Tab-separated table of C-alpha atoms and ligand atoms in Angstrom:
chain	number	residue	atom	x	y	z
L	1	UNK	CA	8.787	82.234	-22.641
L	2	UNK	CA	8.028	78.601	-21.504
L	3	UNK	CA	9.646	75.397	-22.375
L	4	UNK	CA	7.974	73.679	-24.506
L	5	UNK	CA	5.951	70.897	-23.374
L	6	UNK	CA	7.485	67.362	-25.263
L	7	UNK	CA	3.592	66.520	-26.522
L	8	UNK	CA	4.098	69.905	-28.164
L	9	UNK	CA	7.039	69.960	-29.054
L	10	UNK	CA	8.292	70.178	-33.949
L	11	UNK	CA	11.112	67.632	-33.934
L	12	UNK	CA	13.529	69.564	-36.328
L	13	UNK	CA	16.878	67.284	-37.775
L	14	UNK	CA	19.445	69.242	-40.137
L	15	UNK	CA	20.063	66.289	-42.178
L	16	UNK	CA	17.504	63.657	-42.498
L	17	UNK	CA	19.363	62.103	-44.840
L	18	UNK	CA	22.335	61.270	-41.951
L	19	UNK	CA	20.988	61.765	-39.051
L	20	UNK	CA	17.851	58.939	-39.886
L	21	UNK	CA	19.703	56.929	-42.519
L	22	UNK	CA	19.277	52.949	-42.479
L	23	UNK	CA	21.831	50.637	-40.554
L	24	UNK	CA	23.637	49.488	-43.692
L	25	UNK	CA	23.566	52.026	-45.373
L	26	UNK	CA	25.178	54.347	-42.650
L	27	UNK	CA	27.672	51.019	-42.258
L	28	UNK	CA	28.566	51.436	-46.127
L	29	UNK	CA	29.178	55.273	-45.484
L	30	UNK	CA	31.565	54.398	-42.925
L	31	UNK	CA	33.160	51.090	-44.355
L	32	UNK	CA	33.571	53.916	-47.383
L	33	UNK	CA	34.999	56.270	-44.784
L	34	UNK	CA	37.216	54.307	-42.855
L	35	UNK	CA	39.122	52.492	-45.476
L	36	UNK	CA	39.981	55.576	-47.216
L	37	UNK	CA	41.066	57.450	-43.749
L	38	UNK	CA	43.217	54.018	-42.699
L	39	UNK	CA	44.978	54.693	-46.185
L	40	UNK	CA	45.633	58.324	-45.176
L	41	UNK	CA	47.042	58.035	-41.752
L	42	UNK	CA	49.179	54.756	-42.888
L	43	UNK	CA	50.480	57.211	-45.686
L	44	UNK	CA	50.670	60.503	-44.099
L	45	UNK	CA	51.454	60.549	-39.904
L	46	UNK	CA	54.765	57.786	-39.165
L	47	UNK	CA	53.468	56.628	-36.002
L	48	UNK	CA	49.599	54.652	-37.631
L	49	UNK	CA	52.711	53.827	-39.996
L	50	UNK	CA	54.798	51.702	-37.152
L	51	UNK	CA	51.826	51.213	-34.740
L	52	UNK	CA	49.909	49.536	-37.676
L	53	UNK	CA	53.671	47.599	-38.984
L	54	UNK	CA	54.035	46.363	-35.105
L	55	UNK	CA	50.650	44.397	-35.165
L	56	UNK	CA	51.004	43.025	-39.038
L	57	UNK	CA	48.111	45.151	-40.572
L	58	UNK	CA	48.283	46.805	-43.804
L	59	UNK	CA	46.163	49.445	-45.321
L	60	UNK	CA	44.868	46.631	-47.728
L	61	UNK	CA	43.402	44.338	-45.152
L	62	UNK	CA	40.636	46.768	-43.540
L	63	UNK	CA	37.873	46.442	-46.158
L	64	UNK	CA	34.753	47.750	-44.056
L	65	UNK	CA	33.914	48.795	-40.778
L	66	UNK	CA	33.628	45.228	-39.505
L	67	UNK	CA	37.468	45.376	-39.789
L	68	UNK	CA	38.105	48.016	-37.288
L	69	UNK	CA	39.361	46.112	-34.237
L	70	UNK	CA	42.201	44.751	-36.318
L	71	UNK	CA	44.311	48.871	-35.814
L	72	UNK	CA	45.851	49.865	-33.642
L	73	UNK	CA	44.806	51.804	-30.295
L	74	UNK	CA	45.323	55.661	-29.395
L	75	UNK	CA	45.763	57.129	-25.999
L	76	UNK	CA	45.882	60.899	-24.253
L	77	UNK	CA	49.877	59.424	-23.717
L	78	UNK	CA	50.392	59.067	-27.794
L	79	UNK	CA	48.874	62.207	-27.855
L	80	UNK	CA	51.627	64.156	-25.236
L	81	UNK	CA	54.868	62.044	-27.145
L	82	UNK	CA	54.499	62.844	-29.775
L	83	UNK	CA	52.715	67.126	-28.368
L	84	UNK	CA	52.146	68.986	-30.110
L	85	UNK	CA	52.730	68.790	-33.889
L	86	UNK	CA	53.815	64.996	-34.112
L	87	UNK	CA	50.519	63.339	-35.111
L	88	UNK	CA	49.804	65.760	-38.167
L	89	UNK	CA	48.241	64.615	-41.305
L	90	UNK	CA	48.576	67.654	-43.729
L	91	UNK	CA	51.817	69.929	-44.210
L	92	UNK	CA	51.633	72.463	-40.617
L	93	UNK	CA	50.516	75.074	-43.296
L	94	UNK	CA	46.523	73.591	-43.591
L	95	UNK	CA	46.498	73.658	-40.559
L	96	UNK	CA	44.061	76.913	-39.449
L	97	UNK	CA	43.636	76.543	-35.859
L	98	UNK	CA	44.539	74.773	-32.190
L	99	UNK	CA	42.184	73.729	-29.647
L	100	UNK	CA	43.635	72.110	-25.735
L	101	UNK	CA	42.694	70.716	-23.093
L	102	UNK	CA	44.453	69.416	-19.865
L	103	UNK	CA	47.037	66.279	-20.018
L	104	UNK	CA	48.139	64.666	-17.770
L	105	UNK	CA	50.896	66.111	-16.533
L	106	UNK	CA	52.163	69.849	-17.344
L	107	UNK	CA	51.755	69.813	-20.495
L	108	UNK	CA	48.016	70.350	-22.649
L	109	UNK	CA	46.689	67.947	-24.653
L	110	UNK	CA	46.419	69.798	-28.444
L	111	UNK	CA	44.719	68.848	-31.151
L	112	UNK	CA	45.496	70.692	-34.744
L	113	UNK	CA	42.222	71.148	-37.650
L	114	UNK	CA	41.974	71.814	-41.142
L	115	UNK	CA	39.581	74.404	-43.097
L	116	UNK	CA	37.533	70.876	-43.145
L	117	UNK	CA	37.834	69.979	-39.755
L	118	UNK	CA	36.443	73.059	-38.524
L	119	UNK	CA	33.638	72.695	-41.123
L	120	UNK	CA	32.582	69.688	-39.836
L	121	UNK	CA	32.826	70.670	-35.850
L	122	UNK	CA	30.220	73.388	-36.758
L	123	UNK	CA	27.974	71.328	-39.107
L	124	UNK	CA	28.190	68.798	-35.718
L	125	UNK	CA	27.283	71.425	-33.476
L	126	UNK	CA	25.086	72.928	-35.818
L	127	UNK	CA	22.738	69.921	-35.992
L	128	UNK	CA	22.938	69.482	-32.448
L	129	UNK	CA	21.110	73.032	-31.704
L	130	UNK	CA	18.297	71.956	-34.035
L	131	UNK	CA	17.749	68.739	-31.832
L	132	UNK	CA	18.071	71.591	-29.466
L	133	UNK	CA	14.693	72.785	-31.543
L	134	UNK	CA	17.084	76.391	-32.437
L	135	UNK	CA	17.267	78.329	-36.324
L	136	UNK	CA	18.581	80.791	-37.491
L	137	UNK	CA	16.363	82.850	-35.946
L	138	UNK	CA	17.336	81.896	-32.768
L	139	UNK	CA	20.675	84.367	-30.232
L	140	UNK	CA	22.839	82.187	-28.676
L	141	UNK	CA	24.283	83.439	-24.915
L	142	UNK	CA	27.733	81.670	-24.918
L	143	UNK	CA	28.932	81.684	-21.996
L	144	UNK	CA	31.683	78.391	-22.070
L	145	UNK	CA	35.120	80.419	-22.117
L	146	UNK	CA	36.710	81.171	-25.402
L	147	UNK	CA	40.458	80.100	-26.183
L	148	UNK	CA	42.119	77.243	-25.955
L	149	UNK	CA	39.554	75.167	-24.355
L	150	UNK	CA	37.136	73.449	-26.915
L	151	UNK	CA	33.537	74.555	-25.343
L	152	UNK	CA	33.231	78.729	-26.656
L	153	UNK	CA	34.906	79.100	-30.744
L	154	UNK	CA	32.561	74.599	-30.513
L	155	UNK	CA	29.485	76.508	-30.169
L	156	UNK	CA	30.361	79.620	-31.867
L	157	UNK	CA	30.936	77.107	-35.227
L	158	UNK	CA	27.648	76.250	-34.242
L	159	UNK	CA	25.894	78.785	-34.508
L	160	UNK	CA	27.408	80.252	-37.629
L	161	UNK	CA	26.721	77.506	-39.290
L	162	UNK	CA	23.072	77.416	-38.559
L	163	UNK	CA	23.211	80.857	-38.947
L	164	UNK	CA	22.111	82.370	-35.764
L	165	UNK	CA	22.951	84.718	-34.201
L	166	UNK	CA	26.162	83.948	-31.307
L	167	UNK	CA	26.469	86.165	-28.699
L	168	UNK	CA	30.236	85.894	-27.552
L	169	UNK	CA	30.138	86.068	-23.808
L	170	UNK	CA	32.496	83.828	-22.661
L	171	UNK	CA	33.063	82.659	-18.915
L	172	UNK	CA	32.541	84.874	-15.675
L	173	UNK	CA	30.723	87.555	-14.170
L	174	UNK	CA	27.164	86.915	-13.695
L	175	UNK	CA	25.828	89.937	-13.462
L	176	UNK	CA	26.999	90.976	-16.562
L	177	UNK	CA	25.865	88.016	-18.444
L	178	UNK	CA	22.347	88.353	-17.427
L	179	UNK	CA	22.117	91.901	-18.519
L	180	UNK	CA	23.433	91.165	-21.577
L	181	UNK	CA	20.944	87.896	-21.662
L	182	UNK	CA	18.510	90.042	-21.237
L	183	UNK	CA	19.518	93.218	-23.708
L	184	UNK	CA	19.410	90.885	-26.505
L	185	UNK	CA	17.127	88.773	-26.194
L	186	UNK	CA	18.748	85.341	-26.429
L	187	UNK	CA	16.508	83.138	-26.991
L	188	UNK	CA	19.143	80.309	-25.706
L	189	UNK	CA	22.462	79.908	-23.693
L	190	UNK	CA	25.461	77.244	-23.710
L	191	UNK	CA	28.000	76.770	-20.302
L	192	UNK	CA	28.279	74.512	-18.283
L	193	UNK	CA	25.026	72.532	-16.178
L	194	UNK	CA	27.106	73.456	-13.182
L	195	UNK	CA	27.078	77.438	-13.866
L	196	UNK	CA	23.957	77.263	-15.538
L	197	UNK	CA	22.410	75.950	-12.755
L	198	UNK	CA	24.299	79.405	-11.032
L	199	UNK	CA	22.929	81.133	-13.385
L	200	UNK	CA	19.655	80.377	-13.254
L	201	UNK	CA	19.444	80.929	-9.648
L	202	UNK	CA	21.146	84.341	-10.308
L	203	UNK	CA	18.364	85.313	-12.317
L	204	UNK	CA	15.482	84.377	-9.508
L	205	UNK	CA	17.309	86.204	-7.260
L	206	UNK	CA	17.878	89.478	-9.807
L	207	UNK	CA	13.561	88.733	-10.165
L	208	UNK	CA	14.593	89.235	-13.548
L	209	UNK	CA	13.821	85.576	-14.714
L	210	UNK	CA	10.104	86.717	-16.532
L	211	UNK	CA	11.873	89.310	-18.956
L	212	UNK	CA	14.340	86.289	-20.039
L	213	UNK	CA	13.529	85.068	-23.633
L	214	UNK	CA	15.052	81.986	-23.568
L	215	UNK	CA	13.991	78.934	-24.388
L	216	UNK	CA	17.171	76.317	-24.265
L	217	UNK	CA	19.790	75.733	-23.434
L	218	UNK	CA	22.898	73.144	-24.276
L	219	UNK	CA	25.049	72.551	-20.970
L	220	UNK	CA	27.862	69.860	-21.588
L	221	UNK	CA	31.690	69.421	-20.343
L	222	UNK	CA	30.837	67.608	-17.248
L	223	UNK	CA	29.206	65.130	-15.721
L	224	UNK	CA	25.827	65.937	-14.580
L	225	UNK	CA	22.428	64.620	-13.226
L	226	UNK	CA	18.731	64.400	-13.976
L	227	UNK	CA	18.102	67.056	-10.682
L	228	UNK	CA	20.112	69.335	-11.636
L	229	UNK	CA	18.439	69.151	-15.662
L	230	UNK	CA	14.930	69.247	-13.610
L	231	UNK	CA	16.730	72.769	-11.417
L	232	UNK	CA	17.409	74.904	-14.717
L	233	UNK	CA	13.871	73.773	-16.197
L	234	UNK	CA	11.402	74.070	-13.510
L	235	UNK	CA	13.452	77.870	-12.598
L	236	UNK	CA	14.014	80.083	-16.339
L	237	UNK	CA	10.797	77.117	-16.870
L	238	UNK	CA	13.129	76.118	-20.507
L	239	UNK	CA	14.368	72.669	-22.053
L	240	UNK	CA	18.067	71.666	-21.301
L	241	UNK	CA	20.200	69.637	-23.973
L	242	UNK	CA	23.142	67.927	-22.678
L	243	UNK	CA	26.449	68.046	-25.240
L	244	UNK	CA	29.403	65.578	-24.978
L	245	UNK	CA	32.808	66.009	-26.916
L	246	UNK	CA	36.389	65.759	-26.094
L	247	UNK	CA	38.928	68.193	-27.569
L	248	UNK	CA	40.932	65.385	-29.292
L	249	UNK	CA	37.918	64.199	-31.737
L	250	UNK	CA	36.641	67.461	-32.361
L	251	UNK	CA	34.849	69.714	-28.811
L	252	UNK	CA	31.823	69.645	-28.053
L	253	UNK	CA	29.044	68.275	-30.404
L	254	UNK	CA	30.707	64.337	-30.516
L	255	UNK	CA	27.071	63.966	-29.444
L	256	UNK	CA	23.673	65.713	-28.026
L	257	UNK	CA	20.846	64.827	-26.721
L	258	UNK	CA	17.170	65.422	-27.912
L	259	UNK	CA	14.229	66.352	-26.602
L	260	UNK	CA	13.194	62.631	-25.831
L	261	UNK	CA	16.813	62.890	-23.348
L	262	UNK	CA	16.924	58.659	-23.373
L	263	UNK	CA	20.958	59.161	-24.483
L	264	UNK	CA	22.968	61.447	-26.313
L	265	UNK	CA	22.948	61.072	-30.219
L	266	UNK	CA	26.917	59.889	-31.952
L	267	UNK	CA	27.175	61.769	-35.283
L	268	UNK	CA	28.364	58.610	-36.072
L	269	UNK	CA	29.109	58.746	-39.516
L	270	UNK	CA	31.754	61.131	-38.670
L	271	UNK	CA	33.047	60.352	-35.289
L	272	UNK	CA	32.536	55.651	-35.304
L	273	UNK	CA	31.837	54.953	-31.862
L	274	UNK	CA	33.098	51.400	-30.279
L	275	UNK	CA	32.174	50.624	-26.358
L	276	UNK	CA	35.104	48.167	-25.336
L	277	UNK	CA	35.627	46.242	-22.021
L	278	UNK	CA	37.835	48.036	-20.248
L	279	UNK	CA	39.579	45.193	-18.980
L	280	UNK	CA	40.794	43.697	-22.592
L	281	UNK	CA	39.309	46.130	-24.669
L	282	UNK	CA	36.641	43.596	-26.525
L	283	UNK	CA	33.279	44.942	-27.379
L	284	UNK	CA	30.264	44.759	-25.315
L	285	UNK	CA	26.702	44.362	-26.262
L	286	UNK	CA	24.667	47.431	-26.830
L	287	UNK	CA	23.018	48.696	-23.240
L	288	UNK	CA	26.260	47.377	-21.100
L	289	UNK	CA	28.255	49.696	-20.277
L	290	UNK	CA	32.682	50.080	-21.159
L	291	UNK	CA	34.660	52.280	-22.284
L	292	UNK	CA	33.515	54.893	-25.355
L	293	UNK	CA	36.596	54.294	-28.382
L	294	UNK	CA	36.425	57.096	-31.757
L	295	UNK	CA	37.727	56.724	-34.395
L	296	UNK	CA	37.828	59.647	-36.421
L	297	UNK	CA	36.298	58.952	-39.889
L	298	UNK	CA	36.810	62.022	-42.447
L	299	UNK	CA	39.240	63.940	-40.061
L	300	UNK	CA	42.222	65.568	-41.849
L	301	UNK	CA	44.243	67.786	-39.376
L	302	UNK	CA	45.075	64.948	-36.444
L	303	UNK	CA	43.098	61.996	-37.257
L	304	UNK	CA	42.948	59.070	-34.505
L	305	UNK	CA	42.180	55.524	-35.108
L	306	UNK	CA	40.392	53.929	-32.027
L	307	UNK	CA	41.136	56.723	-29.835
L	308	UNK	CA	39.965	55.615	-25.876
L	309	UNK	CA	38.341	58.270	-24.393
L	310	UNK	CA	38.698	56.612	-20.912
L	311	UNK	CA	34.704	57.363	-21.001
L	312	UNK	CA	32.397	54.905	-19.218
L	313	UNK	CA	29.453	54.578	-21.478
L	314	UNK	CA	26.743	52.326	-22.782
L	315	UNK	CA	25.618	52.688	-26.523
L	316	UNK	CA	21.731	51.885	-28.255
L	317	UNK	CA	21.137	51.044	-31.957
L	318	UNK	CA	17.766	51.486	-31.500
L	319	UNK	CA	15.626	54.628	-33.623
L	320	UNK	CA	14.889	57.073	-31.132
L	321	UNK	CA	11.311	58.568	-30.970
L	322	UNK	CA	12.706	61.701	-32.886
L	323	UNK	CA	13.672	59.423	-35.960
L	324	UNK	CA	17.251	59.788	-35.483
L	325	UNK	CA	19.049	56.640	-36.607
L	326	UNK	CA	22.448	58.063	-35.195
L	327	UNK	CA	23.248	55.380	-32.118
L	328	UNK	CA	22.930	57.072	-28.514
L	329	UNK	CA	25.707	57.109	-25.395
L	330	UNK	CA	23.860	56.779	-21.670
L	331	UNK	CA	25.603	59.824	-19.756
L	332	UNK	CA	28.559	59.172	-18.610
L	333	UNK	CA	28.655	56.773	-15.233
L	334	UNK	CA	32.585	57.360	-15.257
L	335	UNK	CA	36.182	57.222	-16.594
L	336	UNK	CA	38.605	54.453	-16.718
L	337	UNK	CA	41.164	57.152	-14.795
L	338	UNK	CA	41.140	59.865	-12.103
L	339	UNK	CA	40.384	62.375	-14.256
L	340	UNK	CA	37.930	64.829	-12.488
L	341	UNK	CA	36.300	68.200	-14.470
L	342	UNK	CA	36.131	70.496	-11.944
L	343	UNK	CA	34.386	73.795	-13.211
L	344	UNK	CA	34.278	72.273	-17.101
L	345	UNK	CA	37.862	72.459	-16.580
L	346	UNK	CA	39.398	68.990	-17.081
L	347	UNK	CA	42.169	67.882	-13.238
L	348	UNK	CA	44.315	65.067	-13.073
L	349	UNK	CA	45.950	64.400	-9.949
L	350	UNK	CA	49.571	64.072	-11.791
L	351	UNK	CA	48.900	67.829	-12.551
L	352	UNK	CA	49.220	68.569	-8.726
L	353	UNK	CA	51.568	66.230	-7.876
L	354	UNK	CA	54.227	67.831	-10.906
L	355	UNK	CA	53.083	71.313	-10.145
L	356	UNK	CA	53.637	70.825	-6.013
L	357	UNK	CA	57.166	69.698	-7.140
L	358	UNK	CA	57.768	72.322	-9.713
L	359	UNK	CA	58.091	74.658	-6.084
L	360	UNK	CA	61.091	73.480	-5.427
L	361	UNK	CA	60.639	72.931	-1.876
L	362	UNK	CA	58.241	73.994	1.095
L	363	UNK	CA	56.243	71.518	0.463
L	364	UNK	CA	56.133	67.859	0.393
L	365	UNK	CA	54.228	65.903	-3.610
L	366	UNK	CA	52.002	64.376	0.144
L	367	UNK	CA	48.041	65.642	-1.352
L	368	UNK	CA	44.563	64.892	-1.272
L	369	UNK	CA	41.881	66.538	-3.923
L	370	UNK	CA	38.838	66.946	-2.398
L	371	UNK	CA	35.980	68.133	-4.224
L	372	UNK	CA	32.605	69.334	-3.308
L	373	UNK	CA	30.259	70.836	-4.446
L	374	UNK	CA	28.785	74.356	-2.535
L	375	UNK	CA	25.398	76.756	-3.776
L	376	UNK	CA	26.018	74.057	-7.251
L	377	UNK	CA	29.747	74.538	-7.774
L	378	UNK	CA	32.400	72.946	-7.387
L	379	UNK	CA	34.974	73.280	-5.068
L	380	UNK	CA	38.825	72.292	-5.151
L	381	UNK	CA	40.624	71.311	-2.135
L	382	UNK	CA	43.916	70.710	-2.609
L	383	UNK	CA	45.512	68.975	1.340
L	384	UNK	CA	49.262	68.962	1.090
L	385	UNK	CA	51.822	68.402	3.401
L	386	UNK	CA	54.202	71.052	4.594
L	387	UNK	CA	58.056	69.728	4.080
L	388	UNK	CA	59.487	68.805	7.670
L	389	UNK	CA	62.344	71.224	6.677
L	390	UNK	CA	60.141	73.944	6.397
L	391	UNK	CA	56.963	73.611	8.934
L	392	UNK	CA	57.296	75.753	11.736
L	393	UNK	CA	55.541	78.168	13.705
L	394	UNK	CA	55.991	80.465	12.545
L	395	UNK	CA	52.340	81.672	11.296
L	396	UNK	CA	52.735	84.589	8.507
L	397	UNK	CA	55.772	82.078	7.066
L	398	UNK	CA	52.413	79.245	6.630
L	399	UNK	CA	50.721	81.644	4.753
L	400	UNK	CA	52.986	83.259	2.509
L	401	UNK	CA	53.633	78.866	1.710
L	402	UNK	CA	50.478	78.525	1.831
L	403	UNK	CA	49.435	81.619	-1.310
L	404	UNK	CA	52.704	80.307	-3.109
L	405	UNK	CA	51.291	76.657	-2.930
L	406	UNK	CA	47.778	78.225	-4.096
L	407	UNK	CA	49.000	80.237	-6.546
L	408	UNK	CA	51.440	77.615	-8.519
L	409	UNK	CA	48.224	75.116	-8.491
L	410	UNK	CA	46.256	77.431	-9.837
L	411	UNK	CA	47.685	78.824	-12.577
L	412	UNK	CA	48.641	75.048	-13.439
L	413	UNK	CA	45.358	73.681	-13.423
L	414	UNK	CA	43.419	76.116	-14.384
L	415	UNK	CA	41.187	76.379	-11.756
L	416	UNK	CA	41.302	78.294	-8.171
L	417	UNK	CA	42.373	75.863	-5.689
L	418	UNK	CA	42.025	76.128	-1.573
L	419	UNK	CA	44.705	74.708	-0.062
L	420	UNK	CA	45.508	73.327	3.089
L	421	UNK	CA	48.583	73.033	4.404
L	422	UNK	CA	48.848	70.298	7.165
L	423	UNK	CA	51.506	68.793	9.641
L	424	UNK	CA	54.170	66.447	7.535
L	425	UNK	CA	53.357	62.729	7.047
L	426	UNK	CA	49.487	63.237	8.645
L	427	UNK	CA	47.924	62.469	4.952
L	428	UNK	CA	47.045	58.815	4.675
L	429	UNK	CA	50.012	56.791	2.736
L	430	UNK	CA	48.997	53.160	1.282
L	431	UNK	CA	50.826	50.585	-0.032
L	432	UNK	CA	49.000	49.818	-3.183
L	433	UNK	CA	47.826	52.778	-5.142
L	434	UNK	CA	47.364	56.256	-3.484
L	435	UNK	CA	43.584	57.419	-2.686
L	436	UNK	CA	44.477	60.962	-4.482
L	437	UNK	CA	40.845	62.182	-4.898
L	438	UNK	CA	37.750	62.300	-2.328
L	439	UNK	CA	35.089	63.248	-4.321
L	440	UNK	CA	31.631	64.530	-2.710
L	441	UNK	CA	30.070	65.854	-5.781
L	442	UNK	CA	26.378	63.448	-6.370
L	443	UNK	CA	26.293	62.803	-9.968
S	501	DLL	O1	35.125	69.185	-22.304
S	501	DLL	C1	34.243	69.481	-24.648
S	501	DLL	C2	32.985	70.600	-24.626
S	501	DLL	C3	32.783	71.344	-24.102
S	501	DLL	C4	32.144	69.442	-24.543
S	501	DLL	C5	31.873	72.695	-24.227
S	501	DLL	C6	30.999	70.023	-23.995
S	501	DLL	C7	31.364	70.976	-24.176
S	501	DLL	P1	37.871	68.529	-23.185
S	501	DLL	O2	37.788	69.251	-22.515
S	501	DLL	O3	38.400	67.968	-23.620
S	501	DLL	O4	36.715	68.398	-24.048
S	501	DLL	O5	37.601	67.359	-21.919
S	501	DLL	C8	36.323	65.866	-22.604
S	501	DLL	O6	35.081	65.948	-20.158
S	501	DLL	O7	36.247	63.383	-22.463
S	501	DLL	C9	34.639	64.138	-20.529
S	501	DLL	O8	34.865	62.519	-19.437
S	501	DLL	C10	34.345	65.508	-20.320
S	501	DLL	N1	32.370	65.605	-20.795
S	501	DLL	C11	32.923	66.264	-21.643
S	501	DLL	N2	31.116	66.302	-22.100
S	501	DLL	C12	30.755	65.562	-21.474
S	501	DLL	C13	29.246	65.113	-20.562
S	501	DLL	C14	35.465	69.610	-24.219
S	501	DLL	N3	27.921	66.548	-21.674
S	501	DLL	C15	36.096	65.455	-21.246
S	501	DLL	N4	28.820	64.650	-19.877
S	501	DLL	C16	35.719	64.066	-22.129
S	501	DLL	C17	29.749	63.942	-19.204
S	501	DLL	C18	31.433	65.647	-20.253
S	501	DLL	N5	30.958	64.467	-19.412
């Protein structure tokens, strides 16, 4: 089956009342929800009560969405400081699910969801799947990882909400993925864009492209280029769609692009987006690049006010050709921190440092991460200095050390790492901010 050309595309909108709402109506809805949410977090989350008291802001000061700038920010560090359940706004027994992602150190960033939060999550993904032209008749092959990572469960909830068939493959084992894709007659698949390229090439090599019934793929969790999009589309003859999200807000489905690919529509009735200058946090005009900041308007389990995503993008509030008024964020131009997404997994240099230090000797905490893309898959190499005391010419000893470092890093980061041991004092020292990461990928 081939992808649908734009001129033959029949646009489907899951919730036109919301997705095509006028700006005034949307602002009114957001205002009503924000006022309620602020009162809720002030009453139920000590962290926010204290932050608002420190700023001299009371819930009554927030009369509508235009007052959002009076509210305090939330950062990933705040989540770490209240790990795992310190930011809940409901009694813990109302939490039906937790999901996680990497933190800046050894600990995870954990998010907690009530049943309503899970329903909202599924609804957002279902809206996105509808943007991709999918309906209850479709069979969605999900090769995002199931587990603490939100990819697998998020797409699963979306497929359920749509009434489509979810095929919960999880990640890995490309041969088996392709076999099931063909045997089960999957009509769409979801995974990271880099794995999508890999899968497409594997299908081509196996000579099975014509036997597949895939018409769309939903790809995200990491930055990708239009070249990658074209590659996947041209090999598999399908349409591809970009999906964005983060565990702290809801996982995949916070935003997704439609067939026009002119930015990702944000479900702003649930997550209010601001684009702020990363230096002084003043609002950016539409089209200007800044940090994306979200306030969750209806979240119950772990609501967040003005959460700083550290993702850099711009926003467009004009109506899209598809008819949706939901604003569009552009493809991300980077982040304000040094987090890297490697094969869909978020990796921070500080995690590498913490893991090396945890080894209690053998290596020094001087390292350099090098990220490359080989055959469309990300490869992370970590150069690590051997401790002077440990340095010896004995190859066996060094090989042993290398395997140990690789195992410790894999355990800490959740991705395989190529380790390159180097002699003491050979990694360049810097006087200012150390350069810990070289990213050779073209994103
Ligand atoms: O990556 C959720 C997700 C799963 C999104 C599956 C899409 C598909 P986290 O592990 O919390 O959540 O990582 C969130 O990944 O702040 C971005 O830096 C990056 N990211 C996510 N989606 C995209 C995308 C999931 N479409 C972090 N394009 C975010 C670029 C993305 N970067």
